[in-house]
């Protein structure tokens, strides 16, 4: 069947989207577009994993229900997918899967029921009830073995998670177990298919993990300890282990266990999937997930492909503390989606770690896009406009002009350049199908370089001066235009917007989204066809200006504030200087974007180890009070804040300070050299939630 199914992981809805999420989505989106271009009916899934103790706790902390907490995080994901052109409206994913969907509950329950009835390859029950005791990391949602945690410094303290650095919980309770230990041989034989787990290095890791012996997996928690999840069928006192529930989304999304969904998408039609995952969650996808499927008698995934992580330009992990995090807001503000897509796919050798910095991104955009493909496109089209009256010239040099053409250094045999491009196309498609995007793009750029050289050697600006060389000039430009057409088709999955723009400038109808690159034929552009309006597709980026703006934090005030030392962070400063020295004006609409609300402080306390921060609960007329941090602790006693009316910036993007989420900002004046804060307030009575305008 001519169908294809590609998935990103569904992201745990306890943190806001970041570059890692964006990257996997870009890869999946490019794969999906590449398949659709070839006429293959494709289903592309991304989404969020919304259950588990971690979400329950985050919700509690934020004064929300777990579902509200998930909705809140999802709103940031859908904002990201829309801004970066990855959602359905932009031709991206087919479903934003959420594990809180009722059809997912049905499907997971169906999978559980099947596995409960199943026998392992060794003839035992695949699921059994037992007791589990161990150290559990809520953030990882998994029990930790001795080599997976940090032993405590003081005896009697709990060990801490190596990943999260947070204390582990000692958990002992009745639990259902999946008899993973009986699946080692079945898994090892699945890994024999060389492409099943990729890349090779990761496959070897997985094989040695399984050879090292598998322990049965606890697949439920008592409802009394974790209630936010899918209940175990027939035993509602148990909640399914969040990974069992989450991994199953890949089949429930396309209709497993739910008739309506089955009709809308079709499980048999699209399964098995290509799973794209980060290397940190490979074990769940390459060991647990295939075992569940084996137990349920469901076909294994097509492949599980682990990609590397983005490091900073110096090869360090990105972290807020180091201040080397790439901010999605800055990416969106300064770079086109195609530029970001190109950089991601060109810069990371798929499977290995890559390095991401704004400077590198600007350099690549300028060298490969503005000076490379973009320049080739605009110089070719500009010359067609100027020398050929904006019409595609003929690609043929008549017999009697061949000698003259040869004498000026033009290759009279067009199959030389056509053959070069056909070969590059072949390489491109092959690498792309192998997810070797970096190599595929190198192949495409060999075309850019080749055609650039062809133009430079032929010097069309000189040919244009000689009436006898008119046809030679036309042939050179035809070859360049035809190369651009091929590049637009090849590069469409990577840079859909730019490809379409160049396609239209060539005056072509339809869309490169519908042209199969393997079926491109040289010479199909029609002589005499009018080209479109010529416009630069990749304007040059002003590196100095962009870098200055990014490093001054102008692009992301909230993120910058979160990383800055406390006093300046949570308070809007109206300094004396500002008051007397307003130098630029905004429109009333700009002001209207800031949602200022009257609030009343319900509670206030100091934040441990942060002498400037107060942690407050503020009622701004919503169902739940907001948790807000303010850098005012040196001037305001917590007791004195309780009951006070304050002004809150209510639509400020929430951010974390010292491990606490601040859901807004307290407005204060600031004066003196130390920037002493004075909280804005009211002398008349005003209800909580009233808007300032
Ligand atoms: Zn952890």
XYZ file of C-alpha atoms and ligand atoms in Angstrom:
694
model
C 0.000 0.000 0.000
C 1.239 3.425 -0.921
C 1.001 5.039 2.493
C 3.454 6.357 5.043
C 3.212 7.207 8.717
C 5.750 9.359 10.551
C 5.678 10.419 14.198
C 7.542 12.724 16.523
C 7.433 11.772 20.181
C 4.451 13.229 21.957
C 5.976 15.745 24.306
C 5.420 15.635 28.015
C 3.143 18.539 28.868
C 5.117 19.678 31.877
C 7.422 22.102 30.134
C 7.170 24.682 27.407
C 8.392 23.927 23.887
C 12.051 24.439 23.046
C 14.488 23.930 20.185
C 14.595 20.147 20.689
C 10.854 19.869 20.108
C 10.995 22.205 17.138
C 13.813 20.193 15.587
C 12.086 16.798 15.650
C 8.957 18.399 14.234
C 10.939 19.980 11.412
C 12.491 16.619 10.560
C 9.117 14.868 10.607
C 7.550 17.658 8.579
C 10.278 17.463 5.938
C 9.904 13.668 5.745
C 6.132 13.979 5.409
C 6.360 16.635 2.682
C 8.922 14.530 0.822
C 6.600 11.523 0.852
C 3.532 13.525 -0.182
C 5.488 15.015 -3.045
C 6.050 11.479 -4.305
C 2.317 10.810 -4.273
C 2.434 8.708 -1.092
C -0.538 9.207 1.217
C 1.124 10.319 4.428
C 0.045 10.735 8.025
C 2.186 12.901 10.289
C 1.629 12.822 14.045
C 2.893 15.043 16.803
C 1.340 15.951 20.127
C 1.539 15.885 23.881
C 1.633 13.280 26.607
C -0.586 14.696 29.317
C -0.824 12.219 32.178
C 1.174 11.308 35.247
C 2.241 12.502 38.626
C 4.425 15.233 37.225
C 1.554 17.006 35.500
C -0.602 16.473 38.561
C 2.035 18.197 40.688
C 2.649 21.036 38.253
C -1.085 21.647 38.095
C -1.357 21.706 41.858
C 1.470 24.198 42.114
C -0.105 26.457 39.517
C -3.561 26.224 41.040
C -5.019 24.492 38.007
C -6.660 21.169 37.289
C -4.378 18.691 35.473
C -6.391 19.158 32.282
C -6.108 22.947 32.566
C -2.386 22.548 33.093
C -2.146 20.415 29.949
C -4.287 22.872 27.956
C -2.028 25.660 29.078
C 1.147 23.922 27.886
C -0.533 22.747 24.678
C -1.409 26.349 23.837
C 2.327 27.088 23.665
C 2.940 24.058 21.461
C 0.208 25.003 19.028
C 1.497 28.571 18.984
C 4.926 27.223 18.080
C 3.654 24.898 15.350
C 1.642 27.716 13.832
C 4.477 30.250 13.947
C 6.967 27.839 12.421
C 4.586 26.591 9.736
C 4.288 23.040 11.037
C 0.567 22.784 11.705
C -2.180 21.456 9.472
C -3.022 24.923 8.184
C 0.525 25.217 6.800
C 0.592 21.741 5.289
C 2.312 20.172 8.305
C 1.025 17.622 10.813
C -2.204 15.694 10.375
C -2.921 15.385 14.066
C -1.800 17.100 17.215
C -2.350 14.081 19.397
C -3.346 14.540 23.033
C -3.501 11.615 25.423
C -6.465 13.222 27.171
C -8.634 12.503 24.118
C -11.484 10.082 24.918
C -10.664 7.937 21.868
C -7.173 7.493 23.253
C -8.576 6.188 26.561
C -10.579 3.644 24.589
C -7.624 2.562 22.491
C -5.217 2.216 25.422
C -7.772 0.195 27.333
C -8.159 -2.089 24.334
C -4.392 -2.614 24.140
C -4.273 -3.396 27.859
C -7.103 -5.927 27.543
C -5.305 -7.651 24.694
C -2.059 -7.884 26.597
C -3.803 -9.145 29.746
C -5.124 -12.072 27.691
C -1.751 -12.719 26.058
C 0.919 -15.271 26.907
C 4.586 -14.398 26.612
C 6.865 -16.360 24.235
C 7.681 -18.485 27.297
C 4.019 -19.293 27.862
C 3.354 -17.126 30.912
C 0.860 -14.326 31.529
C 2.155 -11.143 29.923
C 0.711 -8.995 32.733
C 0.614 -10.057 36.381
C -0.053 -8.380 39.704
C 2.776 -7.970 42.163
C 4.406 -5.549 44.524
C 6.950 -3.030 43.642
C 9.288 -1.157 45.873
C 11.888 1.218 44.606
C 13.151 4.729 44.121
C 10.900 6.609 41.763
C 11.608 9.864 39.933
C 8.377 11.735 39.321
C 9.901 13.892 36.610
C 11.209 10.877 34.685
C 8.089 8.928 35.635
C 10.209 5.880 36.224
C 11.815 3.825 38.924
C 15.561 4.278 39.188
C 18.060 1.487 39.643
C 21.275 1.968 41.568
C 23.295 3.097 38.569
C 20.595 5.576 37.603
C 20.599 7.691 40.756
C 22.991 9.759 42.818
C 23.535 8.354 46.289
C 22.682 10.862 49.049
C 25.412 12.851 50.786
C 23.845 12.341 54.224
C 22.756 8.913 55.276
C 19.003 8.645 55.567
C 18.322 11.185 52.810
C 16.782 9.891 49.597
C 19.004 9.488 46.522
C 18.597 12.042 43.738
C 17.808 11.622 40.054
C 20.874 11.892 37.827
C 18.850 13.691 35.204
C 16.766 15.995 37.360
C 18.880 16.349 40.467
C 15.707 16.090 42.560
C 15.113 13.689 45.475
C 13.541 10.366 44.543
C 10.409 8.994 46.191
C 10.485 5.624 47.922
C 7.541 3.842 46.432
C 6.184 0.511 47.547
C 2.802 -0.544 46.359
C 0.675 -3.067 44.592
C 1.322 -2.871 40.892
C 0.666 -4.635 37.648
C 3.789 -5.843 35.920
C 4.493 -6.397 32.288
C 6.655 -9.496 31.897
C 9.318 -7.732 29.864
C 11.921 -10.324 30.877
C 10.269 -12.895 28.609
C 10.699 -10.744 25.500
C 14.486 -10.540 25.249
C 14.835 -13.101 22.457
C 11.922 -11.720 20.474
C 13.403 -8.230 20.727
C 16.889 -9.349 19.756
C 15.541 -11.020 16.668
C 13.619 -7.848 15.779
C 16.866 -5.864 16.010
C 18.411 -8.176 13.422
C 16.565 -6.223 10.777
C 19.349 -3.687 10.310
C 17.168 -0.633 9.743
C 14.784 -1.258 12.633
C 16.729 0.826 15.133
C 18.917 3.577 13.715
C 21.609 4.760 13.698
C 23.862 1.747 14.056
C 25.542 3.058 17.236
C 22.178 3.399 18.979
C 21.089 -0.011 17.766
C 24.181 -1.512 19.380
C 23.386 0.240 22.656
C 19.874 -1.139 22.636
C 21.084 -4.647 21.824
C 23.550 -4.643 24.672
C 20.928 -3.260 27.034
C 18.600 -6.142 26.182
C 21.411 -8.718 26.329
C 22.230 -7.417 29.800
C 18.925 -8.858 30.984
C 15.495 -7.254 31.163
C 13.512 -6.699 34.327
C 9.754 -6.835 34.386
C 8.184 -3.455 34.093
C 5.754 -1.970 36.566
C 2.898 -0.734 34.391
C 0.469 0.666 36.930
C 0.363 2.834 40.027
C -2.303 2.857 42.674
C -4.891 5.499 42.014
C -4.256 6.808 45.518
C -0.728 7.808 44.480
C -1.294 8.713 40.817
C -4.836 9.485 39.795
C -4.216 11.504 36.647
C -4.085 8.856 33.981
C -5.973 6.079 32.243
C -7.608 3.638 34.693
C -6.656 -0.020 34.343
C -9.575 -1.858 32.683
C -11.407 -3.926 35.271
C -9.370 -2.529 38.160
C -9.997 1.210 38.494
C -7.966 1.341 41.709
C -4.961 1.291 39.381
C -3.791 3.946 36.954
C -1.725 2.921 33.937
C 1.949 3.737 33.906
C 2.306 6.930 31.895
C 4.677 5.432 29.319
C 2.309 2.558 28.583
C -0.386 5.108 27.975
C 1.822 7.548 26.046
C 3.508 5.117 23.646
C 0.139 3.691 22.701
C -0.871 7.051 21.214
C 0.940 6.060 18.030
C -1.741 3.493 17.300
C -4.778 5.089 18.953
C -4.272 8.250 16.876
C -4.901 6.334 13.675
C -7.842 4.323 14.928
C -6.723 1.412 17.088
C -9.533 0.617 19.529
C -11.914 3.338 18.370
C -14.292 2.977 15.473
C -14.764 6.621 14.672
C -11.050 7.297 14.548
C -10.561 4.101 12.547
C -13.001 5.406 9.943
C -11.406 8.847 9.901
C -7.792 7.670 9.508
C -7.336 3.919 9.420
C -5.034 1.810 11.545
C -4.385 -0.899 8.950
C -3.962 1.738 6.287
C -1.081 3.601 7.952
C 0.549 1.303 10.507
C 3.514 0.625 10.892
C 5.069 4.011 11.647
C 8.492 5.537 11.371
C 9.173 6.848 14.890
C 11.560 9.783 15.189
C 12.831 10.155 18.750
C 15.531 11.902 20.735
C 18.261 9.556 21.889
C 17.235 10.124 25.523
C 13.967 8.260 25.048
C 15.210 5.535 22.733
C 14.887 2.771 25.335
C 11.169 3.386 25.768
C 10.623 3.266 22.034
C 13.016 0.472 21.094
C 12.535 -1.869 24.065
C 9.241 -1.284 25.880
C 7.062 -0.266 22.959
C 7.967 -3.192 20.669
C 7.423 -5.601 23.584
C 3.929 -4.255 24.207
C 3.179 -4.634 20.516
C 4.613 -8.155 20.398
C 2.457 -9.115 23.380
C -0.668 -7.685 21.738
C 0.131 -9.368 18.423
C 0.521 -6.072 16.596
C 3.076 -5.491 13.852
C 6.254 -3.710 14.985
C 7.027 -0.141 13.881
C 8.668 0.362 10.496
C 11.713 1.866 12.204
C 12.804 3.757 15.283
C 15.288 6.480 14.503
C 17.114 8.368 17.232
C 18.522 11.786 16.527
C 21.159 13.635 18.518
C 20.877 16.743 20.670
C 21.619 20.358 19.926
C 24.637 21.690 21.780
C 25.883 25.247 21.835
C 28.652 26.346 19.418
C 31.260 25.271 21.984
C 29.794 21.824 22.323
C 28.214 22.397 25.731
C 24.724 21.328 26.679
C 22.225 24.159 26.455
C 20.947 25.346 29.805
C 19.310 28.382 31.310
C 22.125 28.648 33.825
C 24.766 28.867 31.118
C 22.596 31.333 29.212
C 23.272 29.524 25.936
C 19.715 28.446 25.191
C 18.341 29.190 21.724
C 15.043 30.978 22.256
C 12.154 30.128 19.953
C 10.933 33.730 20.173
C 14.249 35.018 18.830
C 14.317 32.409 16.061
C 10.826 33.383 15.019
C 11.560 37.088 15.157
C 14.772 37.204 13.154
C 14.731 34.194 10.829
C 12.396 32.838 8.207
C 11.000 29.372 8.797
C 12.850 28.094 5.753
C 16.145 29.433 7.070
C 15.647 27.631 10.375
C 14.591 24.427 8.620
C 17.590 24.558 6.322
C 20.009 25.138 9.187
C 18.546 22.337 11.299
C 18.697 19.809 8.494
C 22.029 20.950 7.088
C 23.910 21.409 10.343
C 23.071 18.245 12.246
C 24.425 15.062 10.759
C 21.338 13.053 11.476
C 21.922 10.781 14.444
C 24.841 12.757 15.840
C 24.786 15.784 18.116
C 24.784 19.154 16.362
C 25.776 22.666 17.322
C 23.396 25.578 17.219
C 24.256 29.232 17.674
C 22.703 32.395 16.304
C 25.965 33.407 14.643
C 26.316 30.082 12.885
C 22.727 30.342 11.752
C 23.260 33.827 10.308
C 26.513 32.767 8.595
C 24.885 29.752 6.981
C 21.846 31.750 5.933
C 24.044 34.353 4.278
C 26.514 32.006 2.602
C 24.234 29.160 1.517
C 20.896 30.882 1.073
C 21.387 34.610 0.385
C 24.650 34.230 -1.582
C 23.915 30.671 -2.721
C 20.538 29.484 -3.866
C 18.898 32.894 -3.449
C 21.543 34.679 -5.477
C 21.518 32.059 -8.235
C 17.798 32.483 -8.477
C 17.748 36.276 -8.576
C 20.691 36.662 -10.976
C 19.188 34.117 -13.396
C 15.719 35.618 -13.287
C 16.979 39.190 -13.474
C 18.964 38.358 -16.618
C 15.952 36.618 -18.175
C 13.949 39.750 -17.442
C 16.610 42.034 -18.852
C 17.932 40.085 -21.862
C 14.947 37.930 -22.813
C 12.032 40.256 -22.250
C 10.939 38.280 -19.156
C 10.293 35.145 -21.191
C 11.922 31.743 -20.848
C 14.375 31.563 -23.769
C 14.948 28.550 -25.983
C 17.505 26.058 -24.726
C 18.752 25.274 -28.222
C 21.761 26.720 -29.982
C 21.273 26.455 -33.759
C 23.865 24.542 -35.821
C 25.321 27.675 -37.401
C 25.946 29.288 -34.015
C 27.625 26.336 -32.328
C 31.154 27.237 -33.277
C 30.725 30.812 -32.123
C 29.273 29.610 -28.828
C 32.152 27.220 -28.307
C 34.652 29.988 -28.948
C 33.286 32.041 -26.062
C 33.666 29.127 -23.668
C 30.071 27.881 -23.620
C 29.593 24.118 -23.486
C 27.368 23.495 -26.484
C 26.260 20.149 -25.159
C 23.466 20.768 -22.677
C 23.511 17.152 -21.518
C 26.683 17.960 -19.562
C 24.850 20.155 -17.104
C 21.656 18.107 -17.339
C 23.593 14.933 -16.535
C 25.260 16.602 -13.581
C 21.908 17.643 -12.123
C 20.309 14.248 -12.749
C 23.118 12.627 -10.818
C 22.802 15.151 -7.965
C 19.041 14.618 -7.880
C 19.579 10.881 -7.581
C 21.976 11.394 -4.674
C 19.668 13.904 -3.053
C 16.683 11.573 -3.093
C 18.708 8.626 -1.880
C 20.196 10.530 1.064
C 16.875 12.120 1.889
C 15.174 8.719 1.992
C 17.915 7.552 4.360
C 17.271 10.616 6.547
C 20.793 11.813 5.735
C 19.541 15.352 5.239
C 22.911 16.992 5.550
C 24.327 14.903 2.709
C 21.203 15.421 0.625
C 21.599 19.173 0.941
C 25.270 18.948 0.038
C 24.215 17.225 -3.173
C 21.720 19.995 -3.921
C 24.353 22.644 -3.253
C 26.717 20.980 -5.672
C 24.122 21.970 -8.277
C 24.070 25.560 -7.038
C 27.862 25.725 -7.344
C 27.890 24.038 -10.764
C 25.295 26.338 -12.285
C 26.904 29.409 -10.717
C 30.142 28.425 -12.386
C 28.389 27.831 -15.689
C 27.040 31.388 -15.599
C 30.333 32.927 -14.533
C 32.197 31.059 -17.311
C 29.675 31.969 -20.006
C 29.492 35.670 -18.997
C 25.947 36.309 -20.234
C 26.488 40.075 -19.780
C 29.140 39.880 -22.531
C 27.067 37.566 -24.731
C 24.262 40.106 -24.517
C 26.409 42.662 -26.281
C 26.672 40.505 -29.428
C 23.513 40.030 -31.486
C 25.057 36.858 -32.999
C 25.245 35.313 -29.537
C 21.595 35.902 -28.638
C 20.731 32.209 -28.882
C 23.814 31.167 -26.955
C 22.852 33.606 -24.225
C 19.322 32.187 -24.234
C 20.608 28.622 -23.941
C 22.778 29.485 -20.935
C 19.875 31.178 -19.172
C 17.528 28.331 -20.068
C 19.882 25.865 -18.414
C 20.063 28.046 -15.323
C 16.262 28.397 -15.179
C 15.772 24.673 -15.654
C 18.241 23.991 -12.818
C 16.244 26.341 -10.596
C 13.091 24.408 -11.400
C 14.752 21.158 -10.379
C 16.135 22.695 -7.204
C 12.700 24.039 -6.266
C 11.283 20.546 -6.482
C 14.169 18.842 -4.686
C 14.309 21.416 -1.908
C 10.564 21.758 -1.392
C 10.380 19.379 1.612
C 13.189 21.316 3.306
C 12.173 24.868 2.362
C 8.559 24.858 1.218
C 8.042 28.627 1.164
C 11.192 29.558 -0.738
C 10.731 26.696 -3.200
C 7.236 27.820 -4.008
C 8.387 31.445 -4.322
C 11.124 30.584 -6.828
C 8.758 28.262 -8.672
C 6.297 31.129 -9.101
C 9.027 33.559 -10.142
C 9.926 31.097 -12.885
C 6.331 31.548 -14.039
C 5.455 27.915 -13.424
C 1.920 26.842 -12.581
C 0.886 24.443 -9.828
C 3.288 23.816 -6.979
C 6.574 21.985 -6.405
C 4.675 20.287 -3.558
C 2.993 18.156 -6.207
C 5.999 17.278 -8.358
C 7.788 13.986 -7.729
C 11.533 14.758 -7.833
C 12.285 11.282 -9.196
C 10.138 12.051 -12.226
C 11.748 15.344 -13.173
C 12.728 15.473 -16.832
C 15.238 17.925 -18.225
C 13.862 20.449 -20.653
C 10.229 20.597 -19.628
C 10.135 24.346 -19.197
C 8.323 25.902 -22.124
C 10.110 28.366 -24.328
C 8.363 31.721 -24.403
C 6.584 31.334 -21.066
C 6.477 34.561 -19.066
C 8.349 34.594 -15.782
C 6.865 36.117 -12.630
C 7.939 39.165 -10.724
C 11.538 38.803 -9.567
C 12.041 39.242 -5.838
C 14.839 38.242 -3.500
C 13.855 35.103 -1.620
C 16.582 35.167 1.022
C 17.470 38.738 1.990
C 20.914 39.101 3.539
C 20.876 39.073 7.324
C 22.622 41.916 9.124
C 24.724 39.917 11.536
C 25.956 42.780 13.708
C 22.486 44.215 14.148
C 20.757 40.914 14.867
C 23.451 39.769 17.279
C 23.313 43.091 19.131
C 19.547 42.867 19.449
C 19.587 39.267 20.570
C 22.319 39.774 23.133
C 20.683 42.887 24.543
C 17.682 40.662 25.142
C 15.408 42.970 23.204
C 13.890 40.002 21.474
C 12.900 38.068 24.538
C 12.458 40.319 27.533
C 10.729 37.679 29.611
C 13.309 34.998 28.974
C 16.148 37.414 29.523
C 14.560 38.552 32.735
C 14.265 35.000 33.913
C 17.975 34.480 33.423
C 19.001 37.817 34.933
C 19.724 38.322 38.633
C 16.604 38.590 40.717
C 15.992 42.253 41.477
C 15.490 43.296 37.898
C 13.553 40.196 37.032
C 10.031 40.249 38.289
C 9.319 43.941 38.574
C 8.418 46.296 35.773
C 10.690 49.243 36.392
C 9.489 52.735 35.713
C 12.772 54.413 36.497
C 13.238 58.122 36.966
C 15.251 58.270 33.793
C 12.414 56.718 31.865
C 9.921 59.123 33.347
C 11.730 62.204 32.154
C 13.351 60.790 29.063
C 10.718 59.085 26.963
C 12.252 59.039 23.527
C 10.004 56.858 21.458
C 6.255 56.498 21.283
C 4.007 53.507 20.852
C 0.559 53.224 19.382
C -2.474 52.763 21.602
C -2.705 49.233 20.128
C 0.739 48.436 21.463
C -0.329 49.488 24.927
C -3.522 47.484 24.619
C -1.413 44.332 24.258
C -0.403 44.638 27.905
C -3.104 43.232 30.113
C -2.814 45.076 33.443
C -5.103 43.905 36.217
C -5.891 44.874 39.749
C -4.915 42.132 42.156
C -4.926 41.477 45.860
C -2.113 39.650 47.604
C -3.520 36.615 49.428
C -0.245 35.223 50.718
C 3.409 36.152 50.596
C 6.530 34.337 51.687
C 10.255 34.529 51.208
C 11.895 32.162 48.736
C 14.584 30.026 50.363
C 18.113 30.990 49.297
C 16.885 34.004 47.322
C 16.982 37.033 49.587
C 15.383 39.381 47.093
C 12.413 37.284 46.034
C 8.896 37.139 47.449
C 6.552 34.353 46.430
C 2.975 35.578 46.413
C -0.479 34.325 45.617
C -2.446 37.118 44.014
C -6.171 37.151 43.351
C -6.859 38.908 40.054
C -10.466 37.832 39.818
C -9.744 34.479 38.174
C -10.890 31.106 39.447
C -7.490 30.426 40.982
C -5.027 32.954 42.375
C -1.847 33.548 40.404
C 1.531 32.579 41.750
C 3.814 35.546 41.235
C 7.419 36.182 42.202
C 8.695 39.690 42.747
C 12.160 41.001 43.539
C 10.989 43.168 46.403
C 11.841 41.106 49.487
C 14.534 43.536 50.667
C 12.029 46.380 50.920
C 8.707 44.716 51.668
C 8.078 42.354 54.565
C 5.941 39.417 53.433
C 3.376 40.089 56.221
C 2.952 43.670 55.031
C 2.123 42.562 51.509
C -0.844 40.379 52.487
C -4.123 42.094 51.638
C -2.490 44.817 49.543
C -3.873 45.841 46.182
C -1.308 45.643 43.400
C -1.112 45.975 39.632
C -0.287 42.778 37.746
C 0.859 42.263 34.156
C -1.536 39.393 33.601
C -0.635 38.269 30.068
C 3.095 38.005 30.551
C 4.473 34.648 29.457
C 5.031 32.587 32.623
C 8.627 31.915 33.507
C 10.567 30.061 36.137
C 12.528 31.760 38.873
C 14.406 29.642 41.372
C 12.309 26.668 40.431
C 8.992 28.486 40.880
C 6.773 29.480 38.033
C 5.840 33.139 38.047
C 2.509 33.696 36.306
C 2.686 37.421 35.860
C 4.536 40.439 37.107
C 3.993 43.032 39.809
C 4.256 46.623 38.572
C 6.463 48.927 40.603
C 8.351 52.150 40.251
C 12.053 52.005 40.788
C 14.289 54.796 41.982
C 17.682 55.551 43.359
C 20.951 53.931 42.473
C 19.954 50.539 43.843
C 16.660 50.680 42.003
C 14.497 50.601 45.096
C 11.056 49.238 44.119
C 7.837 51.016 45.106
C 4.756 49.003 44.369
C 1.982 50.681 42.385
C -1.327 50.711 44.243
C -4.705 52.463 44.534
C -6.037 54.968 47.024
C -9.646 54.176 46.136
C -11.439 50.864 46.408
C -11.316 48.808 43.214
C -12.376 45.183 42.649
C -9.846 42.446 41.875
C -9.509 41.741 38.172
C -10.402 45.274 37.006
C -8.386 46.122 33.913
C -6.134 49.173 33.701
C -6.387 51.043 30.461
Zn 14.466 12.191 36.868
